[in-house]
CSV table of C-alpha atoms and ligand atoms in Angstrom, one decimal:
chain,number,residue,atom,x,y,z
A,28,MET,CA,-25.7,-32.0,20.0
A,29,THR,CA,-25.6,-32.0,16.2
A,30,GLN,CA,-25.3,-28.7,14.3
A,31,PRO,CA,-28.6,-27.3,13.0
A,32,THR,CA,-28.8,-28.0,9.3
A,33,SER,CA,-31.9,-26.1,8.2
A,34,ARG,CA,-33.5,-22.8,9.0
A,35,ARG,CA,-36.4,-24.6,10.5
A,36,GLN,CA,-34.2,-26.5,12.9
A,37,MET,CA,-32.4,-23.2,13.8
A,38,LEU,CA,-35.8,-21.6,14.6
A,39,GLY,CA,-36.4,-24.4,17.1
A,40,GLN,CA,-33.6,-22.9,19.2
A,41,GLY,CA,-34.5,-19.6,20.9
A,42,ALA,CA,-30.9,-18.3,20.9
A,43,ALA,CA,-30.7,-18.5,17.2
A,44,LEU,CA,-33.1,-15.6,16.9
A,45,VAL,CA,-30.4,-13.2,17.8
A,46,GLY,CA,-29.6,-11.3,14.7
A,47,ALA,CA,-32.5,-13.1,12.9
A,48,ALA,CA,-33.7,-10.0,11.2
A,49,SER,CA,-30.5,-9.5,9.3
A,50,THR,CA,-30.5,-13.1,8.1
A,51,GLY,CA,-34.1,-13.1,7.0
A,52,LEU,CA,-35.1,-15.5,9.8
A,53,LEU,CA,-38.1,-13.3,10.7
A,54,LEU,CA,-40.0,-14.4,7.6
A,55,PRO,CA,-43.5,-15.8,8.3
A,56,PRO,CA,-43.5,-19.5,9.1
A,57,SER,CA,-45.1,-20.6,5.8
A,58,ALA,CA,-42.5,-18.7,3.7
A,59,LEU,CA,-39.8,-20.2,5.9
A,60,ALA,CA,-41.2,-23.7,5.4
A,61,GLN,CA,-40.8,-23.3,1.7
A,62,THR,CA,-37.1,-22.2,1.7
A,63,GLY,CA,-35.2,-25.1,3.3
A,64,LYS,CA,-34.9,-28.6,1.9
A,65,ILE,CA,-37.7,-31.1,2.4
A,66,ARG,CA,-36.4,-33.9,4.6
A,67,VAL,CA,-37.2,-37.4,3.4
A,68,GLY,CA,-36.2,-40.5,5.4
A,69,PHE,CA,-35.9,-44.0,4.1
A,70,MET,CA,-36.4,-46.7,6.8
A,71,LEU,CA,-35.8,-49.9,4.8
A,72,PRO,CA,-34.0,-53.2,5.1
A,73,TYR,CA,-30.5,-52.9,3.6
A,74,THR,CA,-29.2,-56.1,5.2
A,75,GLY,CA,-30.8,-59.6,5.6
A,76,THR,CA,-33.2,-61.6,3.5
A,77,PHE,CA,-35.1,-58.5,2.4
A,78,ALA,CA,-32.0,-56.4,1.6
A,79,GLN,CA,-32.6,-56.4,-2.2
A,80,LEU,CA,-36.2,-55.3,-1.6
A,81,GLY,CA,-35.1,-52.2,0.2
A,82,VAL,CA,-32.7,-51.2,-2.5
A,83,ALA,CA,-35.3,-51.7,-5.2
A,84,ILE,CA,-37.8,-49.5,-3.3
A,85,GLU,CA,-35.2,-46.7,-2.8
A,86,ASN,CA,-34.3,-46.9,-6.5
A,87,GLY,CA,-37.9,-46.6,-7.5
A,88,VAL,CA,-38.6,-43.6,-5.2
A,89,ARG,CA,-35.5,-41.7,-6.5
A,90,MET,CA,-36.3,-42.5,-10.1
A,91,ALA,CA,-39.9,-41.2,-9.9
A,92,ILE,CA,-38.7,-38.0,-8.3
A,93,ASN,CA,-35.8,-37.5,-10.7
A,94,GLU,CA,-38.2,-37.8,-13.6
A,95,GLN,CA,-40.1,-34.9,-12.1
A,96,GLY,CA,-37.0,-32.7,-11.9
A,97,GLY,CA,-35.5,-34.1,-8.7
A,98,LYS,CA,-37.5,-31.7,-6.4
A,99,LEU,CA,-40.7,-31.8,-4.4
A,100,GLY,CA,-43.0,-28.8,-5.1
A,101,GLY,CA,-40.0,-26.8,-6.2
A,102,ARG,CA,-37.9,-27.6,-3.1
A,103,GLU,CA,-34.7,-29.6,-2.9
A,104,ILE,CA,-34.6,-32.8,-0.9
A,105,GLU,CA,-32.3,-33.8,1.9
A,106,TRP,CA,-32.3,-37.6,2.2
A,107,PHE,CA,-31.8,-39.7,5.4
A,108,LYS,CA,-31.4,-43.4,5.7
A,109,VAL,CA,-31.8,-46.1,8.4
A,110,ASP,CA,-31.3,-49.8,7.9
A,111,ASP,CA,-34.2,-51.5,9.7
A,112,GLU,CA,-32.7,-55.0,9.3
A,113,SER,CA,-36.3,-56.4,9.2
A,114,GLU,CA,-36.0,-56.4,13.0
A,115,PRO,CA,-39.2,-55.6,14.7
A,116,SER,CA,-37.6,-55.2,18.2
A,117,LYS,CA,-35.6,-52.2,16.9
A,118,ALA,CA,-38.4,-50.6,14.9
A,119,ILE,CA,-39.6,-47.8,17.2
A,120,GLU,CA,-36.0,-46.8,18.0
A,121,ASN,CA,-35.1,-46.8,14.3
A,122,ALA,CA,-38.2,-44.8,13.3
A,123,ASN,CA,-37.4,-42.3,16.0
A,124,LYS,CA,-33.9,-41.8,14.6
A,125,LEU,CA,-35.6,-40.4,11.5
A,126,VAL,CA,-38.5,-38.6,13.1
A,127,GLN,CA,-36.9,-37.2,16.3
A,128,ARG,CA,-33.2,-37.0,15.5
A,129,ASP,CA,-33.3,-36.2,11.8
A,130,LYS,CA,-36.7,-34.4,11.9
A,131,VAL,CA,-37.9,-35.8,8.6
A,132,ASP,CA,-41.0,-34.3,7.0
A,133,VAL,CA,-41.8,-37.6,5.3
A,134,LEU,CA,-40.9,-41.1,6.4
A,135,ILE,CA,-40.8,-43.8,3.6
A,136,GLY,CA,-40.8,-47.4,5.0
A,137,THR,CA,-40.8,-50.3,5.2
A,138,VAL,CA,-40.9,-53.9,3.9
A,139,HIS,CA,-41.5,-56.1,6.9
A,140,SER,CA,-45.0,-56.1,8.5
A,141,GLY,CA,-43.7,-56.4,12.1
A,142,VAL,CA,-41.3,-53.5,11.6
A,143,GLN,CA,-44.1,-51.5,10.1
A,144,MET,CA,-46.0,-51.7,13.4
A,145,GLY,CA,-43.2,-49.8,15.1
A,146,ILE,CA,-43.1,-47.2,12.4
A,147,HIS,CA,-46.9,-47.0,12.6
A,148,LYS,CA,-46.8,-46.2,16.3
A,149,VAL,CA,-44.3,-43.4,15.7
A,150,ALA,CA,-46.3,-42.1,12.8
A,151,ARG,CA,-49.5,-42.0,14.8
A,152,ASP,CA,-47.8,-40.4,17.8
A,153,SER,CA,-45.9,-37.8,15.8
A,154,GLY,CA,-48.2,-37.1,12.9
A,155,VAL,CA,-45.3,-37.4,10.4
A,156,ILE,CA,-46.3,-38.2,6.8
A,157,SER,CA,-45.7,-41.9,6.6
A,158,LEU,CA,-45.6,-43.7,3.2
A,159,ILE,CA,-45.6,-47.5,3.2
A,160,PRO,CA,-43.9,-48.8,0.1
A,161,ASN,CA,-44.4,-52.5,0.8
A,162,ALA,CA,-45.4,-53.9,4.2
A,163,GLY,CA,-48.9,-55.2,3.9
A,164,VAL,CA,-49.9,-55.5,7.6
A,165,HIS,CA,-53.7,-55.2,7.7
A,166,ILE,CA,-54.2,-53.0,10.7
A,167,ALA,CA,-52.3,-50.1,9.2
A,168,THR,CA,-55.1,-49.5,6.8
A,169,ARG,CA,-57.9,-51.1,8.8
A,170,ALA,CA,-58.6,-50.5,12.6
A,171,GLN,CA,-55.5,-48.3,13.1
A,172,CYS,CA,-55.7,-46.4,9.9
A,173,ALA,CA,-54.5,-42.8,10.1
A,174,PRO,CA,-54.8,-39.6,8.0
A,175,ASN,CA,-51.0,-39.2,7.8
A,176,VAL,CA,-50.4,-42.8,6.7
A,177,PHE,CA,-50.6,-44.0,3.1
A,178,ARG,CA,-49.8,-47.3,1.6
A,179,THR,CA,-48.7,-47.6,-2.1
A,180,SER,CA,-48.3,-51.4,-2.2
A,181,PHE,CA,-51.0,-53.8,-1.0
A,182,SER,CA,-52.6,-55.3,2.0
A,183,ASN,CA,-51.3,-58.7,2.9
A,184,SER,CA,-54.5,-60.6,1.8
A,185,GLN,CA,-54.9,-58.6,-1.4
A,186,PRO,CA,-52.7,-60.7,-3.7
A,187,THR,CA,-53.9,-64.1,-2.3
A,188,MET,CA,-57.6,-63.1,-2.5
A,189,ALA,CA,-57.3,-64.0,-6.2
A,190,LEU,CA,-55.1,-67.1,-5.8
A,191,GLY,CA,-57.5,-69.8,-4.6
A,192,GLU,CA,-59.9,-69.4,-7.4
A,193,ALA,CA,-57.1,-69.7,-10.0
A,194,MET,CA,-55.9,-72.9,-8.4
A,195,VAL,CA,-59.4,-74.5,-8.3
A,196,LYS,CA,-60.0,-73.5,-11.9
A,197,ARG,CA,-57.0,-75.6,-12.8
A,198,GLY,CA,-58.4,-78.6,-11.0
A,199,HIS,CA,-56.3,-78.4,-7.8
A,200,LYS,CA,-58.8,-79.0,-5.1
A,201,LYS,CA,-56.6,-80.1,-2.2
A,202,ALA,CA,-53.8,-77.8,-1.2
A,203,VAL,CA,-51.1,-77.4,1.4
A,204,TRP,CA,-50.3,-73.9,2.6
A,205,ILE,CA,-46.7,-73.0,3.7
A,206,THR,CA,-45.3,-69.7,4.9
A,207,TRP,CA,-43.1,-67.8,7.4
A,208,LYS,CA,-45.1,-67.5,10.6
A,209,TYR,CA,-45.5,-63.7,11.1
A,210,ALA,CA,-48.1,-61.1,10.2
A,211,ALA,CA,-47.4,-61.1,6.4
A,212,GLY,CA,-47.6,-64.9,6.1
A,213,ASP,CA,-50.6,-65.2,8.4
A,214,GLU,CA,-52.6,-62.5,6.7
A,215,ALA,CA,-51.6,-63.8,3.2
A,216,PHE,CA,-53.2,-67.1,4.4
A,217,GLU,CA,-56.4,-65.3,5.3
A,218,GLY,CA,-56.8,-64.1,1.7
A,219,PHE,CA,-55.9,-67.6,0.3
A,220,LYS,CA,-58.2,-69.4,2.7
A,221,GLU,CA,-61.2,-67.2,1.8
A,222,SER,CA,-60.7,-67.5,-2.0
A,223,TYR,CA,-59.7,-71.2,-2.0
A,224,THR,CA,-62.5,-72.5,0.2
A,225,LYS,CA,-65.1,-70.2,-1.5
A,226,ALA,CA,-64.1,-71.8,-4.9
A,227,GLY,CA,-64.6,-75.3,-3.4
A,228,GLY,CA,-61.0,-76.1,-2.4
A,229,THR,CA,-59.9,-77.8,0.8
A,230,ILE,CA,-56.7,-76.9,2.7
A,231,VAL,CA,-55.3,-80.2,4.0
A,232,LYS,CA,-52.5,-78.7,6.1
A,233,GLU,CA,-51.0,-75.4,7.1
A,234,LEU,CA,-47.2,-75.5,7.5
A,235,GLY,CA,-44.9,-72.8,8.8
A,236,LEU,CA,-41.5,-71.8,10.1
A,237,PRO,CA,-40.3,-68.6,11.9
A,238,PHE,CA,-39.1,-65.6,9.8
A,239,PRO,CA,-36.5,-65.5,8.3
A,240,ASN,CA,-35.6,-69.3,8.7
A,241,VAL,CA,-34.9,-71.2,5.5
A,242,GLU,CA,-34.5,-74.8,6.8
A,243,PHE,CA,-37.3,-76.1,4.6
A,244,GLN,CA,-36.2,-79.7,4.3
A,245,ALA,CA,-38.5,-81.3,7.0
A,246,LEU,CA,-41.5,-79.4,5.7
A,247,LEU,CA,-40.9,-80.4,2.1
A,248,THR,CA,-40.7,-84.1,3.2
A,249,GLU,CA,-44.0,-83.6,4.9
A,250,ILE,CA,-45.5,-82.1,1.8
A,251,ALA,CA,-44.3,-85.1,-0.3
A,252,ALA,CA,-46.0,-87.5,2.2
A,253,LEU,CA,-49.3,-85.5,2.2
A,254,LYS,CA,-49.4,-85.6,-1.7
A,255,PRO,CA,-51.8,-82.6,-2.1
A,256,ASP,CA,-52.9,-81.5,-5.6
A,257,ALA,CA,-50.9,-78.3,-5.2
A,258,VAL,CA,-48.9,-76.2,-2.8
A,259,ALA,CA,-49.6,-72.5,-2.1
A,260,CYS,CA,-47.2,-70.2,-0.2
A,261,PHE,CA,-46.0,-66.8,0.9
A,262,PHE,CA,-42.2,-66.2,0.9
A,263,ALA,CA,-40.2,-63.3,-0.4
A,264,GLY,CA,-36.6,-62.1,-1.0
A,265,GLY,CA,-33.7,-64.3,-0.4
A,266,GLY,CA,-35.8,-66.9,1.4
A,267,ALA,CA,-38.1,-67.2,-1.6
A,268,ALA,CA,-35.2,-68.0,-3.9
A,269,LYS,CA,-34.1,-70.7,-1.5
A,270,PHE,CA,-37.6,-72.1,-1.2
A,271,LEU,CA,-38.0,-72.4,-5.0
A,272,LYS,CA,-34.6,-74.1,-5.3
A,273,ASP,CA,-35.2,-76.5,-2.4
A,274,TYR,CA,-38.7,-77.4,-3.7
A,275,ALA,CA,-37.2,-78.4,-7.0
A,276,ALA,CA,-34.2,-80.2,-5.4
A,277,ALA,CA,-36.6,-82.2,-3.2
A,278,GLY,CA,-38.2,-83.6,-6.4
A,279,LEU,CA,-41.5,-81.9,-5.9
A,280,LYS,CA,-41.4,-79.7,-9.0
A,281,GLY,CA,-43.3,-81.3,-11.8
A,282,LYS,CA,-45.1,-83.5,-9.4
A,283,ILE,CA,-47.0,-81.1,-7.1
A,284,PRO,CA,-47.7,-77.7,-8.8
A,285,LEU,CA,-46.4,-74.7,-6.8
A,286,TYR,CA,-48.4,-71.5,-6.5
A,287,GLY,CA,-47.8,-68.4,-4.5
A,288,SER,CA,-48.5,-64.9,-3.5
A,289,GLY,CA,-46.5,-63.3,-6.3
A,290,PHE,CA,-43.7,-62.1,-4.1
A,291,LEU,CA,-42.4,-65.7,-4.4
A,292,THR,CA,-41.0,-64.9,-7.8
A,293,GLU,CA,-40.1,-61.2,-7.5
A,294,GLY,CA,-36.5,-60.2,-7.7
A,295,VAL,CA,-35.3,-63.8,-7.5
A,296,LEU,CA,-35.6,-65.2,-11.0
A,297,ASP,CA,-31.8,-65.0,-11.7
A,298,ALA,CA,-31.0,-66.6,-8.3
A,299,ALA,CA,-33.7,-69.4,-8.6
A,300,GLY,CA,-33.0,-70.2,-12.3
A,301,PRO,CA,-35.0,-73.1,-13.8
A,302,ALA,CA,-36.5,-73.9,-10.4
A,303,ALA,CA,-38.9,-71.0,-10.8
A,304,ASP,CA,-40.1,-72.0,-14.3
A,305,GLY,CA,-43.8,-72.6,-14.6
A,306,VAL,CA,-44.6,-71.3,-11.1
A,307,LEU,CA,-48.0,-69.6,-11.0
A,308,THR,CA,-48.6,-66.6,-8.8
A,309,THR,CA,-51.0,-63.7,-8.3
A,310,LEU,CA,-49.8,-60.1,-7.7
A,311,HIS,CA,-50.6,-56.5,-8.5
A,312,TYR,CA,-47.7,-56.3,-11.0
A,313,GLY,CA,-46.2,-58.5,-13.7
A,314,ASP,CA,-43.0,-57.9,-15.7
A,315,GLY,CA,-44.9,-58.6,-18.9
A,316,ILE,CA,-47.7,-56.0,-18.6
A,317,GLU,CA,-48.0,-54.9,-22.2
A,318,THR,CA,-48.4,-51.1,-21.8
A,319,LYS,CA,-46.2,-48.3,-23.0
A,320,ARG,CA,-46.0,-47.0,-19.5
A,321,ASN,CA,-44.6,-50.3,-18.2
A,322,LYS,CA,-42.2,-50.8,-21.1
A,323,GLU,CA,-40.8,-47.3,-20.7
A,324,PHE,CA,-40.5,-47.7,-16.9
A,325,ARG,CA,-38.7,-51.1,-17.3
A,326,LEU,CA,-36.3,-49.7,-19.9
A,327,ASN,CA,-35.4,-46.6,-17.9
A,328,TYR,CA,-35.0,-48.5,-14.6
A,329,ALA,CA,-32.7,-51.0,-16.3
A,330,LYS,CA,-30.6,-48.3,-17.8
A,331,THR,CA,-30.3,-46.3,-14.6
A,332,PHE,CA,-29.7,-49.1,-12.1
A,333,LYS,CA,-28.2,-51.8,-14.3
A,334,MET,CA,-30.7,-54.3,-13.1
A,335,GLN,CA,-34.2,-55.4,-13.9
A,336,PRO,CA,-37.1,-53.8,-11.9
A,337,ASP,CA,-39.5,-55.9,-9.9
A,338,VAL,CA,-42.7,-55.2,-7.9
A,339,TYR,CA,-40.7,-53.5,-5.1
A,340,ALA,CA,-39.2,-51.1,-7.6
A,341,VAL,CA,-42.7,-50.3,-8.9
A,342,GLN,CA,-44.0,-49.8,-5.4
A,343,GLY,CA,-41.1,-47.4,-4.6
A,344,TYR,CA,-41.7,-45.6,-7.9
A,345,ASP,CA,-45.4,-45.1,-7.1
A,346,THR,CA,-44.4,-43.9,-3.6
A,347,GLY,CA,-42.3,-41.2,-5.4
A,348,LEU,CA,-45.2,-40.3,-7.7
A,349,LEU,CA,-47.6,-40.0,-4.7
A,350,LEU,CA,-45.1,-37.8,-2.8
A,351,VAL,CA,-44.6,-35.5,-5.8
A,352,GLN,CA,-48.4,-35.1,-6.2
A,353,GLY,CA,-48.8,-34.3,-2.5
A,354,ALA,CA,-45.8,-31.9,-2.3
A,355,ASN,CA,-46.8,-30.1,-5.6
A,356,ALA,CA,-50.3,-29.5,-4.3
A,357,VAL,CA,-48.8,-27.4,-1.4
A,358,LYS,CA,-46.0,-25.9,-3.6
A,359,GLY,CA,-43.5,-27.6,-1.4
A,360,ASP,CA,-44.9,-26.2,1.9
A,361,VAL,CA,-45.2,-29.6,3.6
A,362,SER,CA,-46.3,-27.8,6.8
A,363,LYS,CA,-49.7,-27.6,5.1
A,364,LYS,CA,-50.3,-31.2,6.1
A,365,ALA,CA,-54.1,-31.3,5.7
A,366,ASP,CA,-53.9,-30.0,2.1
A,367,MET,CA,-51.1,-32.4,1.3
A,368,ILE,CA,-53.1,-35.3,2.7
A,369,LYS,CA,-56.1,-34.2,0.7
A,370,ALA,CA,-54.1,-34.2,-2.5
A,371,MET,CA,-52.7,-37.6,-1.9
A,372,GLU,CA,-56.2,-39.0,-1.0
A,373,VAL,CA,-57.5,-38.1,-4.5
A,374,ALA,CA,-54.3,-38.9,-6.4
A,375,VAL,CA,-54.6,-41.2,-9.4
A,376,ILE,CA,-51.2,-43.0,-9.7
A,377,ASP,CA,-50.2,-43.6,-13.3
A,378,SER,CA,-48.2,-46.7,-12.3
A,379,PRO,CA,-46.3,-49.2,-14.4
A,380,ARG,CA,-48.8,-51.7,-12.8
A,381,GLY,CA,-51.7,-49.8,-14.3
A,382,LYS,CA,-53.6,-46.7,-12.9
A,383,TRP,CA,-54.7,-47.0,-9.3
A,384,THR,CA,-56.4,-44.9,-6.7
A,385,MET,CA,-56.4,-44.8,-2.9
A,386,SER,CA,-59.2,-46.4,-0.9
A,387,LYS,CA,-60.8,-44.4,1.9
A,388,ALA,CA,-58.4,-46.2,4.3
A,389,HIS,CA,-55.4,-45.2,2.2
A,390,ASN,CA,-54.6,-48.5,0.5
A,391,PRO,CA,-54.4,-49.1,-3.3
A,392,VAL,CA,-57.5,-50.2,-5.2
A,393,GLN,CA,-55.9,-52.2,-7.9
A,394,ASP,CA,-56.0,-55.1,-10.4
A,395,ILE,CA,-54.4,-58.4,-9.5
A,396,TYR,CA,-52.7,-60.3,-12.3
A,397,LEU,CA,-52.2,-64.0,-12.8
A,398,ARG,CA,-48.6,-64.6,-13.8
A,399,GLU,CA,-46.5,-67.5,-14.9
A,400,VAL,CA,-42.7,-67.7,-14.8
A,401,SER,CA,-41.1,-68.3,-18.1
A,402,SER,CA,-37.6,-67.4,-19.4
A,403,LYS,CA,-36.8,-65.4,-16.2
A,404,GLU,CA,-39.9,-63.3,-16.5
A,405,ASN,CA,-43.2,-63.0,-14.6
A,406,LYS,CA,-45.4,-63.3,-17.7
A,407,VAL,CA,-49.0,-62.0,-17.3
A,408,ILE,CA,-51.5,-64.6,-18.3
A,409,GLY,CA,-54.6,-63.0,-17.1
A,410,VAL,CA,-56.3,-60.6,-14.7
A,411,ALA,CA,-57.3,-62.5,-11.6
A,412,ALA,CA,-59.2,-59.7,-9.9
A,413,LYS,CA,-60.3,-56.3,-11.2
A,414,ALA,CA,-60.0,-53.1,-9.1
A,415,LEU,CA,-59.6,-55.1,-5.9
A,416,ALA,CA,-59.9,-53.1,-2.6
A,417,ASP,CA,-59.0,-54.2,0.9
A,418,SER,CA,-62.0,-54.3,3.2
A,419,GLY,CA,-60.5,-51.4,5.3
A,420,ALA,CA,-62.5,-53.0,8.2
A,421,GLY,CA,-62.7,-50.8,11.3
A,422,CYS,CA,-61.0,-47.8,9.7
A,423,ARG,CA,-62.6,-44.5,10.9
A,424,MET,CA,-61.0,-41.3,9.7
B,510,PHB,C1,-44.4,-58.0,4.8
B,510,PHB,O1,-43.7,-58.3,5.8
B,510,PHB,O2,-45.4,-57.3,4.9
B,510,PHB,C2,-43.9,-58.4,3.5
B,510,PHB,C3,-42.6,-58.6,3.2
B,510,PHB,C4,-42.2,-59.0,1.9
B,510,PHB,C5,-43.1,-59.0,0.9
B,510,PHB,C6,-44.4,-58.8,1.1
B,510,PHB,C7,-44.9,-58.5,2.4
B,510,PHB,O3,-42.7,-59.3,-0.3
């Protein structure tokens, strides 16, 4: 068995009470809860196609908390980390490493929607405060919403809800959709389908391949043969960079305009190079948001981590801001879970993406931007949807 590392853990063991009076261990529980460190666990992908996304999220969380003095409600933090490998089959086991073994007070994770379902089960069973810094799987803030679970990113259909109309407005009435076949791709398609067909567009074909495969060649050949007005897609991370490059190498760039859920062009602009130029996407962030808040954030992030921030860094940053607000409201006594949850429900997050609030189902209500890649930047060229909320369908809290 591992050695107890906090007073709280020691209290969990009856024998440790011997001599407790002389060591101050007979303090009332609420006072005790405020003396040790707050235990915060990261469950993120640190390997595989989403590895850079995990790093950006962790950077963002740490940056937000460091800007607030590096503490939560006056208490120091002990950090724990698990690499989830974007592997759904290991998700419950990995989440339990943090919740049962490390006894974290707060679990921050993850990127991949399938892995999130494992975390979500553990969060609902244990009641641990669970902050989702990316994964958009609908059910987490719809039918299986939970008081202790908050998402600081998006629901999978939120970014694409605004994509279809932008495409039709540009005269692209027949589109092919292509994605990885798993929850994130399928749910991004739901948003696209609704907005595109409502605006008068027709989806001529849905194409897919299993996550995280990147053998796009046969599918690109099929797109060339179908000759649609445009292509729309969901890809992210390393796979997105490869898709952009393969699309250009197949000779489709310049012939059939490429659109996407904005993750397509996040964190990959160096890797994709000119292949990304001119690609139009919709997302809740854009590098070129012209606000003091965003400019300062970008400058500080670049200085601290020697790399440019992206949407994942912003989502991590906002997770840190939310956690600070929750922990400050209970002066670091995270055992006062109901009060902490209440504070997070009413939080206004002053984000680099623009201010946003939590929906009743604990998902951001936020603006969606239309962006175009130019000179290795996601330039904002318009607001595609104002204060867009996910439906939260079936959520009862
Ligand atoms: C997801 O699996 O929910 C997911 C992954 C990467 C993204 C967006 C969504 O960029």
